[in-house]
Coordinates of C-alpha atoms and ligand atoms in Angstrom, one line a residue:
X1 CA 12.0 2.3 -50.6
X2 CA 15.6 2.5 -50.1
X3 CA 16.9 0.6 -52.3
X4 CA 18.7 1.6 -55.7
X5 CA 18.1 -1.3 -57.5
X6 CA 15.5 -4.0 -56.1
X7 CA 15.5 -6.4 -58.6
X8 CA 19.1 -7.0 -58.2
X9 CA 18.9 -6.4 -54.1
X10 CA 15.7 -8.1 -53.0
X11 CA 16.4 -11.4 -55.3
X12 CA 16.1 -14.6 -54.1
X13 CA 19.8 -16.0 -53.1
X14 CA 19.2 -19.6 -54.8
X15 CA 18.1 -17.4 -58.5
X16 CA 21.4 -15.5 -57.3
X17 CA 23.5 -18.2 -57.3
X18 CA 22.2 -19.6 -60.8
X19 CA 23.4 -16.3 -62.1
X20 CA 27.0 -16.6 -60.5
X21 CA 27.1 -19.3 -61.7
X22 CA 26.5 -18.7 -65.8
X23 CA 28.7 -15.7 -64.9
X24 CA 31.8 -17.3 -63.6
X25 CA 31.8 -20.0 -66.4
X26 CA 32.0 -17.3 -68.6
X27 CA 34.5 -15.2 -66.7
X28 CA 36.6 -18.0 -66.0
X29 CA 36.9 -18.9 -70.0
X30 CA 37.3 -16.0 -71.0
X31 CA 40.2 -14.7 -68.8
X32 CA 41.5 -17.9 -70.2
X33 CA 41.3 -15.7 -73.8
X34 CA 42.6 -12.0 -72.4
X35 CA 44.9 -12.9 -69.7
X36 CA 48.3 -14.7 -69.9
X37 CA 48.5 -14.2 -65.6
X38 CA 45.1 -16.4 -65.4
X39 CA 46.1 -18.6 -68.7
X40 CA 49.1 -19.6 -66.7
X41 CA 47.8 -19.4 -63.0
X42 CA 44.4 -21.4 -64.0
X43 CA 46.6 -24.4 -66.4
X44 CA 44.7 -27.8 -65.5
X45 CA 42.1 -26.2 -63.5
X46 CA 38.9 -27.1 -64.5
X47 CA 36.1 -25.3 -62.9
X48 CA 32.8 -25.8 -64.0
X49 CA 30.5 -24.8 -61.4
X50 CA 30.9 -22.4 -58.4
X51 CA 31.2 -25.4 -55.7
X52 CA 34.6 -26.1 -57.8
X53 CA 36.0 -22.5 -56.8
X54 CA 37.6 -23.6 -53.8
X55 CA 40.0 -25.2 -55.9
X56 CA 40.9 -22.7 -57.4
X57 CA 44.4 -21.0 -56.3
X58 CA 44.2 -17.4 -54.6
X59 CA 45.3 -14.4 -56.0
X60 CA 47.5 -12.0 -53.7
X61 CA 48.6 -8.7 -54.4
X62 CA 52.2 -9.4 -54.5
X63 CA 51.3 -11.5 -57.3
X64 CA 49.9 -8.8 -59.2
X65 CA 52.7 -6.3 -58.2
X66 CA 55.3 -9.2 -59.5
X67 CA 52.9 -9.8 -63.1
X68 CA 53.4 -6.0 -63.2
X69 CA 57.3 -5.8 -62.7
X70 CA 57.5 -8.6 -65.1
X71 CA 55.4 -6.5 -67.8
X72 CA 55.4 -3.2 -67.7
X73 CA 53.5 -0.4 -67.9
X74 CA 49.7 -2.9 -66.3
X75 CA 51.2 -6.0 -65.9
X76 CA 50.6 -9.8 -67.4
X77 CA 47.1 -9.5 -65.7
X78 CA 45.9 -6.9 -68.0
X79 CA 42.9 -8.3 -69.3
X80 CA 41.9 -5.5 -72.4
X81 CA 44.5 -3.7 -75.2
X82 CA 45.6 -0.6 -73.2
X83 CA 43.8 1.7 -75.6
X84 CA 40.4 0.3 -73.8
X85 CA 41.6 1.6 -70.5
X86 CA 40.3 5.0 -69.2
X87 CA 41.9 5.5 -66.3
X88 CA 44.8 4.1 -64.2
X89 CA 44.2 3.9 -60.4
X90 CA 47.1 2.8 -57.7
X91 CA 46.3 1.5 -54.9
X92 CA 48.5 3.0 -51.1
X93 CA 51.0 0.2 -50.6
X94 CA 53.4 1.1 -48.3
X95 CA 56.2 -0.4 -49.5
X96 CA 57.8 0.0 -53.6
X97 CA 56.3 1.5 -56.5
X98 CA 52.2 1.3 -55.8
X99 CA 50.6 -0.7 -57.8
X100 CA 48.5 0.2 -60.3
X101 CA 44.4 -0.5 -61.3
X102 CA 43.2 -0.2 -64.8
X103 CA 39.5 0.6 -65.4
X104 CA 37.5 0.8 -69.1
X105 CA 34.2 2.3 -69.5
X106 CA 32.1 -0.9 -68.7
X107 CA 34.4 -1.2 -65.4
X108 CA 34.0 2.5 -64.4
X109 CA 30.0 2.0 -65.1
X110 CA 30.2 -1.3 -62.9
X111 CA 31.6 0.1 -60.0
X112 CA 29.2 3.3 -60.2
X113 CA 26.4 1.0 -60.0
X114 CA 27.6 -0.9 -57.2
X115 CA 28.9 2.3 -54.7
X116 CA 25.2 3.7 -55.7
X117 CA 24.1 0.2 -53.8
X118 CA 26.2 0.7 -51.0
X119 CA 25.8 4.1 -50.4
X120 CA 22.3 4.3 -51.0
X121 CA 22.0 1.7 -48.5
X122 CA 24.0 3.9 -46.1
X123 CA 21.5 7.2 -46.6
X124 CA 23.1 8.8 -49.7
X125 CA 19.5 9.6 -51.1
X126 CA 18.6 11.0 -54.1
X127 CA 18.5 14.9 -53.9
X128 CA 20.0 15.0 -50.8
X129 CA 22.4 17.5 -50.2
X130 CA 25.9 15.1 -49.9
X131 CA 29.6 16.3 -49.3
X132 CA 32.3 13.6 -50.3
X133 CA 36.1 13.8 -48.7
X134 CA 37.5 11.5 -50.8
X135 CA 40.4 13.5 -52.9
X136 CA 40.0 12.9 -57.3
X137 CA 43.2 12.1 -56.3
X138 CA 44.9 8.6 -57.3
X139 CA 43.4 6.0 -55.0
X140 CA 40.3 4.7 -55.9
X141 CA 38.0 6.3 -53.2
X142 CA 37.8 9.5 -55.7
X143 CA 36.0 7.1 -57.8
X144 CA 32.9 6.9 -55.4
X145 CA 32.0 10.8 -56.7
X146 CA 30.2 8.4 -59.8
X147 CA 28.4 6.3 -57.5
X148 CA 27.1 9.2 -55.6
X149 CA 25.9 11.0 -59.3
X150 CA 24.5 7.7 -59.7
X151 CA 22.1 8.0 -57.0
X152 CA 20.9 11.2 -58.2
X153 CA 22.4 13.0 -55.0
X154 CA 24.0 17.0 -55.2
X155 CA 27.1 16.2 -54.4
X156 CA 29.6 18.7 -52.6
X157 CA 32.8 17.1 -53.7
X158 CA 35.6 18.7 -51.2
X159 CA 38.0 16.4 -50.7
X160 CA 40.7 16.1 -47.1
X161 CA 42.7 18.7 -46.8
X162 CA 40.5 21.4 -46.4
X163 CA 38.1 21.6 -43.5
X164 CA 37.2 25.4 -43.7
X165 CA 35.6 24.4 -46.9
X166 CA 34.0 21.1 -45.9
X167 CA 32.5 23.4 -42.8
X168 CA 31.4 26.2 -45.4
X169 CA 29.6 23.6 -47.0
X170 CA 27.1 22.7 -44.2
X171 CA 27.3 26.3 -42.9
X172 CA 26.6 27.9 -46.6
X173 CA 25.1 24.9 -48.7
X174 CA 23.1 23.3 -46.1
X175 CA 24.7 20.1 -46.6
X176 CA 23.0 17.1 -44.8
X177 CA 25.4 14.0 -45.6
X178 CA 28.8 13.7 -45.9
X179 CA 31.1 10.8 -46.7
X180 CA 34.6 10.5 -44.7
X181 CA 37.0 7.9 -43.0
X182 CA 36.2 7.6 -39.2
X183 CA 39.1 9.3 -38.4
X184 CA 38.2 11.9 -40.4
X185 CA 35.1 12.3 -38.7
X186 CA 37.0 12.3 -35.4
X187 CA 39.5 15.4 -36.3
X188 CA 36.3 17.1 -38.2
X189 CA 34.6 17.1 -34.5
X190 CA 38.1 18.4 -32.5
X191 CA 38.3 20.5 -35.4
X192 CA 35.3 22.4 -34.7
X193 CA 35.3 22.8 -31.0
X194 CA 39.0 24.2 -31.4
X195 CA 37.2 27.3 -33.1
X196 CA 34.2 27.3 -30.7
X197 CA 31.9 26.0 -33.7
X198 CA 29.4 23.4 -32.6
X199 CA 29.5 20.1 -34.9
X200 CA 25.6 19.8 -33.5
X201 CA 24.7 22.6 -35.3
X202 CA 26.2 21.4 -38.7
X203 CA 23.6 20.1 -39.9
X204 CA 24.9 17.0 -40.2
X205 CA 22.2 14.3 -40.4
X206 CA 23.8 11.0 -42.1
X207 CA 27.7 10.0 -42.0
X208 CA 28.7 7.3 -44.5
X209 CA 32.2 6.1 -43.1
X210 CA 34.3 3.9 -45.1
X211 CA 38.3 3.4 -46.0
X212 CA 39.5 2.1 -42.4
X213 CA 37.5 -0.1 -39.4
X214 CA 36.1 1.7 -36.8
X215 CA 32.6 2.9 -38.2
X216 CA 31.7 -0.9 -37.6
X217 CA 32.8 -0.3 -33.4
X218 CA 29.8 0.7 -31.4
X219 CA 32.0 2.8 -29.4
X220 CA 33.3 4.8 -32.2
X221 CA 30.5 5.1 -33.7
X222 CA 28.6 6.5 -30.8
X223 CA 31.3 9.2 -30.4
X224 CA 30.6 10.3 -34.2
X225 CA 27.1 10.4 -33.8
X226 CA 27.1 12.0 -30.5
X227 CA 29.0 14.7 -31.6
X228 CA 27.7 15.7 -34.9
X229 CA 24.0 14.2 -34.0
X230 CA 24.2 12.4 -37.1
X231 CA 23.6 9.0 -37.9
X232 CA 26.3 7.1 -39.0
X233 CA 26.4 4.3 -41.1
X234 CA 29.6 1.8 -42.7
X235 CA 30.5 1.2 -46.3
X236 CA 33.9 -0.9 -47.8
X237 CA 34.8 -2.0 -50.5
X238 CA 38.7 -3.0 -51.6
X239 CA 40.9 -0.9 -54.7
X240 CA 41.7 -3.9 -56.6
X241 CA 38.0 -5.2 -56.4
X242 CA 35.4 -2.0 -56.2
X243 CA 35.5 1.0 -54.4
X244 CA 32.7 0.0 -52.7
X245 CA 31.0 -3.4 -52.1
X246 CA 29.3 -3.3 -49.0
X247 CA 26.9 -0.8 -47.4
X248 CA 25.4 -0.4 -44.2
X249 CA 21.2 -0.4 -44.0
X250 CA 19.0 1.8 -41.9
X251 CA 19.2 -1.4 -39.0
X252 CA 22.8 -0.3 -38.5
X253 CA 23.5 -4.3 -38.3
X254 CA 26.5 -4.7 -40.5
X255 CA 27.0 -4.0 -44.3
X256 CA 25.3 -5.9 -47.0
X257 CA 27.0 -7.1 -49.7
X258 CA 26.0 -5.1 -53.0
X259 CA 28.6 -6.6 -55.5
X260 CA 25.7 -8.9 -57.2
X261 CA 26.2 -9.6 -60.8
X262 CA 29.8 -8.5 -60.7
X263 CA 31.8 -9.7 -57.4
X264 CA 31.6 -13.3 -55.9
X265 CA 32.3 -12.9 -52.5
X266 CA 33.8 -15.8 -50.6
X267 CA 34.7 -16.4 -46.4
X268 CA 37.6 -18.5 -46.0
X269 CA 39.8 -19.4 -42.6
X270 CA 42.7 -17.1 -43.4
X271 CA 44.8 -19.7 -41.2
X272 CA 43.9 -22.9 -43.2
X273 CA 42.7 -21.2 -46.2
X274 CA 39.7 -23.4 -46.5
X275 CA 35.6 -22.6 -47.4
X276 CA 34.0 -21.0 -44.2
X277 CA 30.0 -21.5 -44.6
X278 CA 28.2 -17.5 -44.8
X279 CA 26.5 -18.7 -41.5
X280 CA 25.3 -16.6 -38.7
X281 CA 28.1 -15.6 -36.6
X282 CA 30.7 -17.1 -38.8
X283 CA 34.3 -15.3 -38.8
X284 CA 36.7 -15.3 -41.6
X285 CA 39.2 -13.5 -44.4
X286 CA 36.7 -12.2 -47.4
X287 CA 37.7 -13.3 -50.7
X288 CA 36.5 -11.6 -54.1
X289 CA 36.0 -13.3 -57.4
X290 CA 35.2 -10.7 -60.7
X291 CA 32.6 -11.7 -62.2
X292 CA 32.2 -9.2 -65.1
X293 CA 35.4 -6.7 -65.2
X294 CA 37.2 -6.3 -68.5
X295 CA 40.8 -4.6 -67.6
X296 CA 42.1 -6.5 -64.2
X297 CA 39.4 -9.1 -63.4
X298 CA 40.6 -10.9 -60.1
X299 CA 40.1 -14.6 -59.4
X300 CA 39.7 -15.7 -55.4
X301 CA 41.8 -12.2 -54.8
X302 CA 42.6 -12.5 -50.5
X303 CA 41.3 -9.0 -49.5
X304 CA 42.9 -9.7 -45.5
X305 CA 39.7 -7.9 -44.9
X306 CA 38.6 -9.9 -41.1
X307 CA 35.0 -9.7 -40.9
X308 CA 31.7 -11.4 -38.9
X309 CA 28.5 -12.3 -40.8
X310 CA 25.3 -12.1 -39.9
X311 CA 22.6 -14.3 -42.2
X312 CA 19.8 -12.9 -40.8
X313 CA 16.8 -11.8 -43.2
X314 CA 17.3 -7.8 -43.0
X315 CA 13.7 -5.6 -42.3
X316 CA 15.1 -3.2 -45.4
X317 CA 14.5 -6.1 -48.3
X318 CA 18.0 -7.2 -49.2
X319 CA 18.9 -10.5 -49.5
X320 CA 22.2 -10.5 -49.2
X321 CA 24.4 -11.3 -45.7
X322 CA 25.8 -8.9 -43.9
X323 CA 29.5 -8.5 -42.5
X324 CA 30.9 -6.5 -40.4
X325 CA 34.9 -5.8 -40.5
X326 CA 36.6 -6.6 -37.5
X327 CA 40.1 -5.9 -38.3
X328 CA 43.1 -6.4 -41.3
X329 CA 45.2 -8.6 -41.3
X330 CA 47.8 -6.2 -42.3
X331 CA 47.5 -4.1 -39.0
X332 CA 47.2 -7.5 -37.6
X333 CA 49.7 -8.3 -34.2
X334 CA 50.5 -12.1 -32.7
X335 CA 51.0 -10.9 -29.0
X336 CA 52.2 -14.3 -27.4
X337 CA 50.3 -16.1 -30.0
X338 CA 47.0 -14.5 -29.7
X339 CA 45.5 -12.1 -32.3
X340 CA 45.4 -8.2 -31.9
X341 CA 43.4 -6.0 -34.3
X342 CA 44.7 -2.6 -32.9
X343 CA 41.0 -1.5 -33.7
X344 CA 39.8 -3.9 -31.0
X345 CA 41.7 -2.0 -28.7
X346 CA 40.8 1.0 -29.5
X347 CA 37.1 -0.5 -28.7
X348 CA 37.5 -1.3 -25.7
X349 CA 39.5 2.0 -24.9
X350 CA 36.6 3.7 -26.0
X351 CA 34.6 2.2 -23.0
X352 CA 36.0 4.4 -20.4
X353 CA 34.7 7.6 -21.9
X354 CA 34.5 10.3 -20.9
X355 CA 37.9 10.3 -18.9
X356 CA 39.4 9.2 -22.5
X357 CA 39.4 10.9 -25.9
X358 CA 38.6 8.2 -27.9
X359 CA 42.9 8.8 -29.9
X360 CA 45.0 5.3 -29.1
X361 CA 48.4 4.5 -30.4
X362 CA 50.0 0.6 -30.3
X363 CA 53.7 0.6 -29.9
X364 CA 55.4 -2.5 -30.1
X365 CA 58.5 -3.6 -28.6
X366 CA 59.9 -5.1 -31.6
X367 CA 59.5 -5.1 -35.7
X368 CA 57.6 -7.7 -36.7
X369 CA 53.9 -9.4 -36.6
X370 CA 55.1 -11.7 -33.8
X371 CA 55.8 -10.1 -30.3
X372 CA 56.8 -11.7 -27.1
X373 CA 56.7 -8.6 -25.0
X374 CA 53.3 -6.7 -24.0
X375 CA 53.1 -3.8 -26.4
X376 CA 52.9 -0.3 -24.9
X377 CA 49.3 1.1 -25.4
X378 CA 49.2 4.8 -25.5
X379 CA 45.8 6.1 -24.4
X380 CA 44.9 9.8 -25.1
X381 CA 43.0 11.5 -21.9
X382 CA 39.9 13.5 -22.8
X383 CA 40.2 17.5 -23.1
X384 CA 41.4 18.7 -19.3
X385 CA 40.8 15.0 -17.7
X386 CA 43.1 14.1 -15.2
X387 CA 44.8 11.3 -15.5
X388 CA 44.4 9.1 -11.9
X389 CA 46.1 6.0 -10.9
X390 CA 43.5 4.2 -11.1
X391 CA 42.7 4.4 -15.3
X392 CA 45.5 2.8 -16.7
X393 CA 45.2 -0.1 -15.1
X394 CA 41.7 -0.6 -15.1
X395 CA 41.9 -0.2 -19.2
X396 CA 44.6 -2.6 -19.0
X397 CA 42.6 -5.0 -17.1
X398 CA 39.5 -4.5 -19.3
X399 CA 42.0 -5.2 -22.7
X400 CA 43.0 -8.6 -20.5
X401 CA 39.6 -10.2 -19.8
X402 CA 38.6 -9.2 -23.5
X403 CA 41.2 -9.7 -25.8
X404 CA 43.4 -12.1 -23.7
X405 CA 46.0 -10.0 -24.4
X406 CA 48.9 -8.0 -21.9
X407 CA 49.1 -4.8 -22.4
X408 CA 50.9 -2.0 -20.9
X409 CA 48.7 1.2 -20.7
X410 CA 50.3 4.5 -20.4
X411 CA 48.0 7.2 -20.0
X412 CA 49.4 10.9 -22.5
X413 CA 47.6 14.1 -22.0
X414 CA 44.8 15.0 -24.9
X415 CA 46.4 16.5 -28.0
X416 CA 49.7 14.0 -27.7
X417 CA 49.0 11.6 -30.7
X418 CA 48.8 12.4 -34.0
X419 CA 45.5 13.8 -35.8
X420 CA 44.5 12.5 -39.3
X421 CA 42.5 14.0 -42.3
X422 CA 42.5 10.4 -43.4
X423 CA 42.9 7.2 -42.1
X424 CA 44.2 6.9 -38.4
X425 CA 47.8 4.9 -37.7
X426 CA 47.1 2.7 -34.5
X427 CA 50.5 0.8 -35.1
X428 CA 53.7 3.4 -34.7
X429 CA 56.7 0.8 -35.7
X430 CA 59.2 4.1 -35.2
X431 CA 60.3 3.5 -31.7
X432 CA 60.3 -0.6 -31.9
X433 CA 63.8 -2.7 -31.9
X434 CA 64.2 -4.2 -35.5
X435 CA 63.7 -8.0 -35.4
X436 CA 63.0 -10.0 -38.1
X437 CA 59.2 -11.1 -38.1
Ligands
ZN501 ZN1 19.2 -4.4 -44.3

């Protein structure tokens, strides 16, 4: 059995749903007691059952970063006296002062128990030999080191930065798992070959990605388990929610959800904002509900997390759906009105291996979400490939009849774009015209 916790992961989802339900009542009146951003934000609302939570406003992040400004050092959305908090996350915004995520105990515990679901579901077994990338750093991701203790693995904690190390730690440890961003897996591969190591002979037998998309793409994916002979498997979760929420099962058919008990998950059409149904093959923005959190519990929080579900009954025992993440809306371009997740290029890039490396780059014309003009698609050639007349534009082509999108593919030799320990930047802005979006 696989499973960290099968009462809570094998349960029937109509006994589920009774339990959200109790739950939210009492999250919901509650916040109504410890938090003057939801005594104001839920005035007049009324929600007494979980069918009612649609009418419920959304939470954004700005929102919180505003309650923060306006009440410094947490914010108006700080739920417990600030001598209850144990530590003080932020989460990477890219713009202003980040903004910051308060944890007690009982939160820290919470999130512990539901990263051990995820990654346990992803491999991370107990005594098995795990190295973790994710820096004790200030982002959330350090926090995963507890879910990991949780599952009763030895963990290697080495964090990015440091790849001699990490290496040392399969050579010298023997190391069997290890927990990274694709990208990181990517440059750990390069990495290696640049100093005539083999990544096959690693060791490396599971890969838990998590922290960008791209472990969900079959063609990146097959790249990191070709070269490390490793099977690779997809976690995510969201800093102002939980580390982790999701984790990937041995079927490799999209994560399940492994919030239960402390995270309502909703779908919603991020264009009209309303309910989408967690049907099979169903597409839409996931939105997260706390349901137990005592320091910054969210209510209908819009992740901008883009992802597919399947409702199929999984062969591993848990009951809950599974998604997989198709894109963010933040990295999210309107070419001539139609949607382009850069990672969805990249996908289909990653088809025309191995002429290609598997490194893209987006650069748009202008600033903005909206662009009139075919973006520039920079495609990184494979290690001595030669480039050919013929590649561009059958890439370009291929990005046509699949995305609907125009494109213009320029071929750069391997080595051009930039390498990163963390997550990958598939959107350079640096060279694009400002223009209002
Ligand atoms: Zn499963």
């Amino acid at each position: 059995m696989s499973l960290h916790n099968p009462d809570v992961e094998t349960r029937d989802a109509a006994e589920q749903r009774a339990r959200d339900e109790a739950a939210l009542r009492s999250q919901l009146a509650s916040l109504r007691e410890r938090s003057p951003f939801y005594r104001d934000k839920l005035a007049g609302a009324d929600p007494g059952a979980l069918h009612d939570l649609p009418a419920l406003p959304f939470t954004t992040k700005d929102e919180l970063r505003a309650s923060m400004v306006a009440e410094r050092p947490l914010g108006r959305h700080l739920a417990t006296p600030l001598e209850a908090v144990r530590r003080v996350y932020s989460s990477s915004g890219t713009t202003g002062d980040p903004l910051f995520i308060a944890v007690t105990d009982a939160d820290l515990a919470g999130w512990a128990e539901i990263g051990a679901r995820s990654y346990r579901a992803c491999g991370i077994a107990p005594g098995r030999r795990a190295v973790l990338t994710y820096n004790a750093g200030p982002f959330v991701a350090g926090a995963v080191l507890d879910a990991w203790t949780r599952i009763g693995a030895p963990v290697i904690p080495v964090g990015s930065g440091n790849t001699e190390r990490l290496v040392k730690a399969f050579q010298l440890l023997g190391a069997e798992a290890m927990g990274c961003t694709p990208s990181y897996a990517l440059y750990l591969a390069d990495w290696c070959r640049e100093r005539d190591i083999d990544p096959l002979g690693l060791g490396i037998r599971q890969i838990a990605v998590a922290g960008e998309p791209g472990g969900g793409e079959a063609a990146t994916r097959a790249l990191i388990e070709d070269a490390f002979g490793a099977n690779v498997r997809e976690a995510m979760g969201i800093a102002d929610v939980s580390p982790s929420l999701w984790g990937e099962c041995e079927e490799q058919a999209g994560m399940h959800f492994c919030g239960r008990d402390f995270v309502y998950p909703e779908l919603i059409d991020p264009a009209g904002n309303a309910p989408v149904p967690w049907e099979d093959g169903a597409e839409g923005e996931l939105v997260y509900t706390s349901l137990r959190r005592d320091a910054m519990p969210v209510v209908r929080f819009r992740s901008r997390d883009r992802v597919v579900v399947t409702a199929r009954p999984c062969s591993c025992g848990r009951t809950s759906v599974r998604v997989r993440c198709i894109g963010r809306t933040d990295d999210l371009l309107i070419v001539r009105g139609t949607n382009l997740f850069p990672s969805a290029v990249r996908e289909v890039v990653a088809e025309y291996r191995p002429r290609v490396g598997g490194m893209i780059q987006i650069r748009p014309a202008h600033t903005g979400v909206r662009q009139d003009a075919a973006p520039r698609v920079l495609v990184e050639l494979a290690e001595g490939a030669p480039a050919g007349d013929d590649l561009s534009l059958a890439i370009q082509q291929a990005i046509r009849a699949k995305l609907v999108v125009s494109t213009a593919v320029e071929l750069v030799p391997y080595g051009t774009l930039p390498r990163s320990e963390y997550k990958s930047h598939l959107v350079d802005f640096s060279e694009s015209a400002t223009r209002p979006s």
